[in-house]
GROMACS .gro file of C-alpha atoms in nm:
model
  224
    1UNK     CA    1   0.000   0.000   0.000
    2UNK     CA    2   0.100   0.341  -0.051
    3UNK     CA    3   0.031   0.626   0.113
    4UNK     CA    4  -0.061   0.935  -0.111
    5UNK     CA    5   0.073   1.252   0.040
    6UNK     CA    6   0.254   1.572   0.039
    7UNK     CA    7   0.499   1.556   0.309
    8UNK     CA    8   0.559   1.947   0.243
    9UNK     CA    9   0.200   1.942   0.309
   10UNK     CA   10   0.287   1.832   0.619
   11UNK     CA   11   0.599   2.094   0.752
   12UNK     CA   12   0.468   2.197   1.105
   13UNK     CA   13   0.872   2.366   1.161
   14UNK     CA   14   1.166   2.445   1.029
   15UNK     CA   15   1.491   2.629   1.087
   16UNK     CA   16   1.859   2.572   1.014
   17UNK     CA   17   1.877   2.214   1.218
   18UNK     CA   18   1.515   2.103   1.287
   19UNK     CA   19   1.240   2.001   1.097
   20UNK     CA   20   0.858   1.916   1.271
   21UNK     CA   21   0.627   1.665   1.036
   22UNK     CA   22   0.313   1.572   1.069
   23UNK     CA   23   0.357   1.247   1.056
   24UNK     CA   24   0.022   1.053   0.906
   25UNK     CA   25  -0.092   0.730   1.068
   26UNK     CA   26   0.005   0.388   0.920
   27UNK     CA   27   0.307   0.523   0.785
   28UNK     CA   28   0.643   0.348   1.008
   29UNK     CA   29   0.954   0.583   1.007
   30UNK     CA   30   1.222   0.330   0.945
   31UNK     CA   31   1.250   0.019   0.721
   32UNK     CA   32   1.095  -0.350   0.893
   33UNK     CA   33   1.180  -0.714   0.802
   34UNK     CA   34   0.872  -0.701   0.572
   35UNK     CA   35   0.978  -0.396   0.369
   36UNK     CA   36   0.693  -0.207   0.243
   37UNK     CA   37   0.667   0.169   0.231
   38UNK     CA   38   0.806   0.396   0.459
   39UNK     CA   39   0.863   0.783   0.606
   40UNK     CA   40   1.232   0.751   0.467
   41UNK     CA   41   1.132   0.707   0.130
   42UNK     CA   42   0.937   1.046   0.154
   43UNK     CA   43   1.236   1.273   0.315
   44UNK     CA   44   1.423   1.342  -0.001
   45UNK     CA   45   1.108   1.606  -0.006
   46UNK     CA   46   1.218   1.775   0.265
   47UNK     CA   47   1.629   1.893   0.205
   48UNK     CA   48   1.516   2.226   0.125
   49UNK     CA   49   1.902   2.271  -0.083
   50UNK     CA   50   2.134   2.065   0.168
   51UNK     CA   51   2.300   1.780  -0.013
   52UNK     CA   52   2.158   1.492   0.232
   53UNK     CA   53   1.817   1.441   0.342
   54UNK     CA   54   1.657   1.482   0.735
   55UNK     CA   55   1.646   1.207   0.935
   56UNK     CA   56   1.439   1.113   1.241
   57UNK     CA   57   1.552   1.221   1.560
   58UNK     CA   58   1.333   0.943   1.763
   59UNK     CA   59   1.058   0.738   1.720
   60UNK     CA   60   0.698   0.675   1.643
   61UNK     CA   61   0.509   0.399   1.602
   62UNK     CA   62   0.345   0.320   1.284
   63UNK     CA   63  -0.022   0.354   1.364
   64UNK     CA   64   0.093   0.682   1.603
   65UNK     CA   65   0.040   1.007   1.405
   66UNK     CA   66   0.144   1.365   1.537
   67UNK     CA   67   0.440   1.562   1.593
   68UNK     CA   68   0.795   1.374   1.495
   69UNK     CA   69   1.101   1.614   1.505
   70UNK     CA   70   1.383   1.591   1.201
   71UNK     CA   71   1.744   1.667   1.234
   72UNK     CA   72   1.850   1.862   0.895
   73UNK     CA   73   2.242   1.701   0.889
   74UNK     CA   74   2.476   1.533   1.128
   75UNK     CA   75   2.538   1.747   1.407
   76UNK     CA   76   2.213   1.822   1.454
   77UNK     CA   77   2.114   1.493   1.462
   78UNK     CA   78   2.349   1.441   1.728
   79UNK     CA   79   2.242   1.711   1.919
   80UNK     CA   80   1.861   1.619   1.876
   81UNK     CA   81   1.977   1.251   1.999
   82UNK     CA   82   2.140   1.375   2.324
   83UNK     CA   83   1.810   1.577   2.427
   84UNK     CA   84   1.565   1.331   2.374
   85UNK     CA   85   1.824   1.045   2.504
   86UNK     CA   86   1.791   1.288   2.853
   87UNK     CA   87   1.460   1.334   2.888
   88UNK     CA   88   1.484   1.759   2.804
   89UNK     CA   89   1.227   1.715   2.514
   90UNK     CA   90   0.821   1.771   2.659
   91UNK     CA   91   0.614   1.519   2.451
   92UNK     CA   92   0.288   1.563   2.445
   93UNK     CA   93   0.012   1.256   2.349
   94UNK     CA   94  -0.303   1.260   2.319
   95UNK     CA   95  -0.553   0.919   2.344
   96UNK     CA   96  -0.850   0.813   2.388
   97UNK     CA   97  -0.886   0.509   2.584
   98UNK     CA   98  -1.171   0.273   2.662
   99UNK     CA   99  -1.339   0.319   2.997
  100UNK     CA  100  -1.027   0.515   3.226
  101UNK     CA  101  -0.868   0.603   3.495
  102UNK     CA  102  -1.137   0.729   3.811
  103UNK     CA  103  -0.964   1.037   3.896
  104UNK     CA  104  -0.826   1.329   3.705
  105UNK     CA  105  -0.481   1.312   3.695
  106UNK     CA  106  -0.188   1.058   3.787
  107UNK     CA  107   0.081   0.877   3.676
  108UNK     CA  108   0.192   0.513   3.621
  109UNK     CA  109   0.508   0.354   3.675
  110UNK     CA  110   0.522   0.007   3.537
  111UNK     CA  111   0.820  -0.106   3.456
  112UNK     CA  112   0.895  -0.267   3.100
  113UNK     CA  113   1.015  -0.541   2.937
  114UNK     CA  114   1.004  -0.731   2.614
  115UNK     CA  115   0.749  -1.047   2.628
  116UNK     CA  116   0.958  -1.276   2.419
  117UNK     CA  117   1.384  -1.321   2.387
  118UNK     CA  118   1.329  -1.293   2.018
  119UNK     CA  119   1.507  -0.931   1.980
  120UNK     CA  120   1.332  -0.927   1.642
  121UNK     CA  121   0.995  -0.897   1.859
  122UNK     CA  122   0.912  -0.555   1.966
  123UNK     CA  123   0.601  -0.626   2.186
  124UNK     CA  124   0.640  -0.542   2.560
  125UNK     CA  125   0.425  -0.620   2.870
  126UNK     CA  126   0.471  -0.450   3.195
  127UNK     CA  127   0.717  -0.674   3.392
  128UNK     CA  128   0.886  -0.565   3.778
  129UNK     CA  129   1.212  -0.681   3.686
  130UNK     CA  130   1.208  -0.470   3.309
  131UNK     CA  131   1.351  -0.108   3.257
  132UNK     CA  132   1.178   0.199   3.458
  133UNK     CA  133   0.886   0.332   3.287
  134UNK     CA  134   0.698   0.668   3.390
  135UNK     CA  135   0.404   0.850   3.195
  136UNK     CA  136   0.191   1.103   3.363
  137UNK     CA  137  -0.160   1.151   3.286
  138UNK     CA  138  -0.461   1.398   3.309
  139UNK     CA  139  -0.802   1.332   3.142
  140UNK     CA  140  -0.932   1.605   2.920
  141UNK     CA  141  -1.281   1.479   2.815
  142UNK     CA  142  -1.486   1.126   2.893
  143UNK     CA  143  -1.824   1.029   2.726
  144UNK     CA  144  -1.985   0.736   2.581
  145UNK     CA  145  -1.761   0.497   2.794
  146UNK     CA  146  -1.486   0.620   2.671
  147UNK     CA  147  -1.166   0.894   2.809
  148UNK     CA  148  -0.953   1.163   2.637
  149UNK     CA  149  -0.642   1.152   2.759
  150UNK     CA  150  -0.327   1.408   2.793
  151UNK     CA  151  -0.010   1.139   2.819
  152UNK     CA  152   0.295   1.310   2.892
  153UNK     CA  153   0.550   0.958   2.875
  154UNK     CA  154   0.911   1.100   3.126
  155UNK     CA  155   1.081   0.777   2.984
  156UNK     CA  156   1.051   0.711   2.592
  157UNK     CA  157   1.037   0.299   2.572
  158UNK     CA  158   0.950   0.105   2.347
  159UNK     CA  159   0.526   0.091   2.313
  160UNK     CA  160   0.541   0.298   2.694
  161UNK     CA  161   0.186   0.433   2.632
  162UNK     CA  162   0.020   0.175   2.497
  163UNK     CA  163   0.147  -0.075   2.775
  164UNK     CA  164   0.099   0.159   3.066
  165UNK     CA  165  -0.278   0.252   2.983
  166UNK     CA  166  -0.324  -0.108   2.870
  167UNK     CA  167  -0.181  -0.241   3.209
  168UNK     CA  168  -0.401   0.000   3.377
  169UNK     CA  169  -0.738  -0.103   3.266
  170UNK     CA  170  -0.773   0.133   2.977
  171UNK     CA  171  -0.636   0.013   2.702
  172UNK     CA  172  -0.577   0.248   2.435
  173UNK     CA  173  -0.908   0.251   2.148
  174UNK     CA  174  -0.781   0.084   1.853
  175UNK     CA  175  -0.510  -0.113   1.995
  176UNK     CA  176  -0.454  -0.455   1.827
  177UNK     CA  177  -0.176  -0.557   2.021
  178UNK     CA  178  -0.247  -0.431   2.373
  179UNK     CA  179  -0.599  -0.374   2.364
  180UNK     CA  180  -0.754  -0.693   2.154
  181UNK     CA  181  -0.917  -0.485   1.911
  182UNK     CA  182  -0.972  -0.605   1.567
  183UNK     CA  183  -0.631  -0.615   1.349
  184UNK     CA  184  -0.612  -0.317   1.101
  185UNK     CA  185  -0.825  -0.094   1.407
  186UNK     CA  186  -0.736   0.292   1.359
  187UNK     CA  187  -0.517   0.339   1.686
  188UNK     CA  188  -0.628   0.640   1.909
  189UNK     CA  189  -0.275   0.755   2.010
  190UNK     CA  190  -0.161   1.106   1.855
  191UNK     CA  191   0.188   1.278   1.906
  192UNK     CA  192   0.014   1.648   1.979
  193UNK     CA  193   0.331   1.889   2.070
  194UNK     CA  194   0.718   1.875   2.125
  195UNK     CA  195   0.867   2.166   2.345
  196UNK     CA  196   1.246   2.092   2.236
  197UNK     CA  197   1.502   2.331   2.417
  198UNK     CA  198   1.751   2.284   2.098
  199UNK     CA  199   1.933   2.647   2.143
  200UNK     CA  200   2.093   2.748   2.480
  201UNK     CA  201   1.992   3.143   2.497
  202UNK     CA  202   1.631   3.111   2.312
  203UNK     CA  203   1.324   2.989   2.430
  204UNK     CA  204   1.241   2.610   2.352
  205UNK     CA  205   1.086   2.541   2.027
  206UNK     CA  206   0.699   2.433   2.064
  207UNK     CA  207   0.537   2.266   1.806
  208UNK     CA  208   0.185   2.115   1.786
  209UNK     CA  209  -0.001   1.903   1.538
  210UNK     CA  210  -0.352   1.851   1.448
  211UNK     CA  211  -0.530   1.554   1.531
  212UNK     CA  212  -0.613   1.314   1.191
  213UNK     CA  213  -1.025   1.291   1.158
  214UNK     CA  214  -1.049   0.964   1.319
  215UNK     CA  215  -0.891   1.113   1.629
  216UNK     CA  216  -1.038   1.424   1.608
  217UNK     CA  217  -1.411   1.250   1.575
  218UNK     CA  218  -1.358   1.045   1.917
  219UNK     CA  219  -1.246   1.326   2.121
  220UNK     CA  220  -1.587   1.495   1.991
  221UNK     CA  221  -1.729   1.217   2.166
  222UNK     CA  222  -1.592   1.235   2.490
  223UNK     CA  223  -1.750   1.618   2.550
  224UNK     CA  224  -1.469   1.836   2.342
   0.00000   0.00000   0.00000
């Protein structure tokens, strides 16, 4: 399948190091063991004159749409790497999730860990003796049995969300793998802003994206 779209279309940022995408749902960012299309084949779109294309500066999952941050060349790449690596990049999720959580805000610390020894398996399940996990979460809208979510994830494993609000009795609405919805479900799970501090003496750079119309149509339904 291919995905017909105009990644300048899709250009939420840009300046000298960084670029901000859009990035549309069911699209992965690297190359798999099955092949198929990809973000990467797209990014030759986006040099705007340098001699090499961008390249992603972390990771989103394939069914995840919203906000994924570009480094324009090398150093900035490395530079990107070493923020998010720390922790100094604010992501911001949004999700709607069915039932939720009964207060208003929290946070969940499961720890992580892959469910099988096959490294070529990326699933995880929430495991005590696995690597520290920590999302906090406030709820911006419920209806019809169902909870918008804020998810801000402090660590940046592998599948964090989806595990955490799985493990927690809400699993995430369209979640195949976590959730036991139907395969080929539209996942509920939207990258909505990075606050990157990328230069010492400005402000951080904050950049928000849209939600896509299947999104956009459930948090209608939870009161927004």
């Amino acid at each position: 399948m291919t995905l017909a779209f105009d990644i300048g279309a899709r250009l939420l940022y840009r300046d000298a190091l960084l670029l901000v995408i859009d990035k549309p749902p069911g699209l992965p960012v690297h190359p798999g063991p099955r092949g198929g299309e990809t973000l990467t084949d797209h990014l030759d779109g986006l040099r705007f004159g340098l001699p090499r294309r961008p390249e992603a500066a972390h990771r989103l999952d394939r069914d995840t749409s919203g906000c994924l941050a570009l480094g324009r060349h090398a150093k900035a790449l490395a530079r990107l790497g070493k923020l998010f690596a720390g922790s100094a990049v604010d992501k911001t999720y949004w999700a709607v999730v069915d039932g939720g959580p009964a207060g208003e805000v929290g946070r969940i610390d499961f720890p992580l860990a892959r469910r099988s020894d096959d490294p070529r398996s990326w699933w995880m399940k929430a495991d005590p003796a696995g690597d520290p996990a920590l999302t906090h979460w406030r709820v911006l809208g419920r209806g019809g049995g169902r909870t918008w979510l804020e998810l801000k994830p402090v660590t940046g494993r592998t599948h964090q969300l989806r595990v955490h609000c799985a493990a927690s009795g809400w699993p995430i609405l369209g979640d195949a793998v976590y959730g036991g919805a139907p395969r080929g479900s539209a996942l509920h799970l939207h990258a909505q802003s990075l606050t990157i501090p990328l230069y010492p003496k400005r402000a951080p750079i904050t950049v928000t994206a849209p939600p896509p119309p299947h999104i956009a149509q459930a948090v209608a339904g939870t009161g927004f």
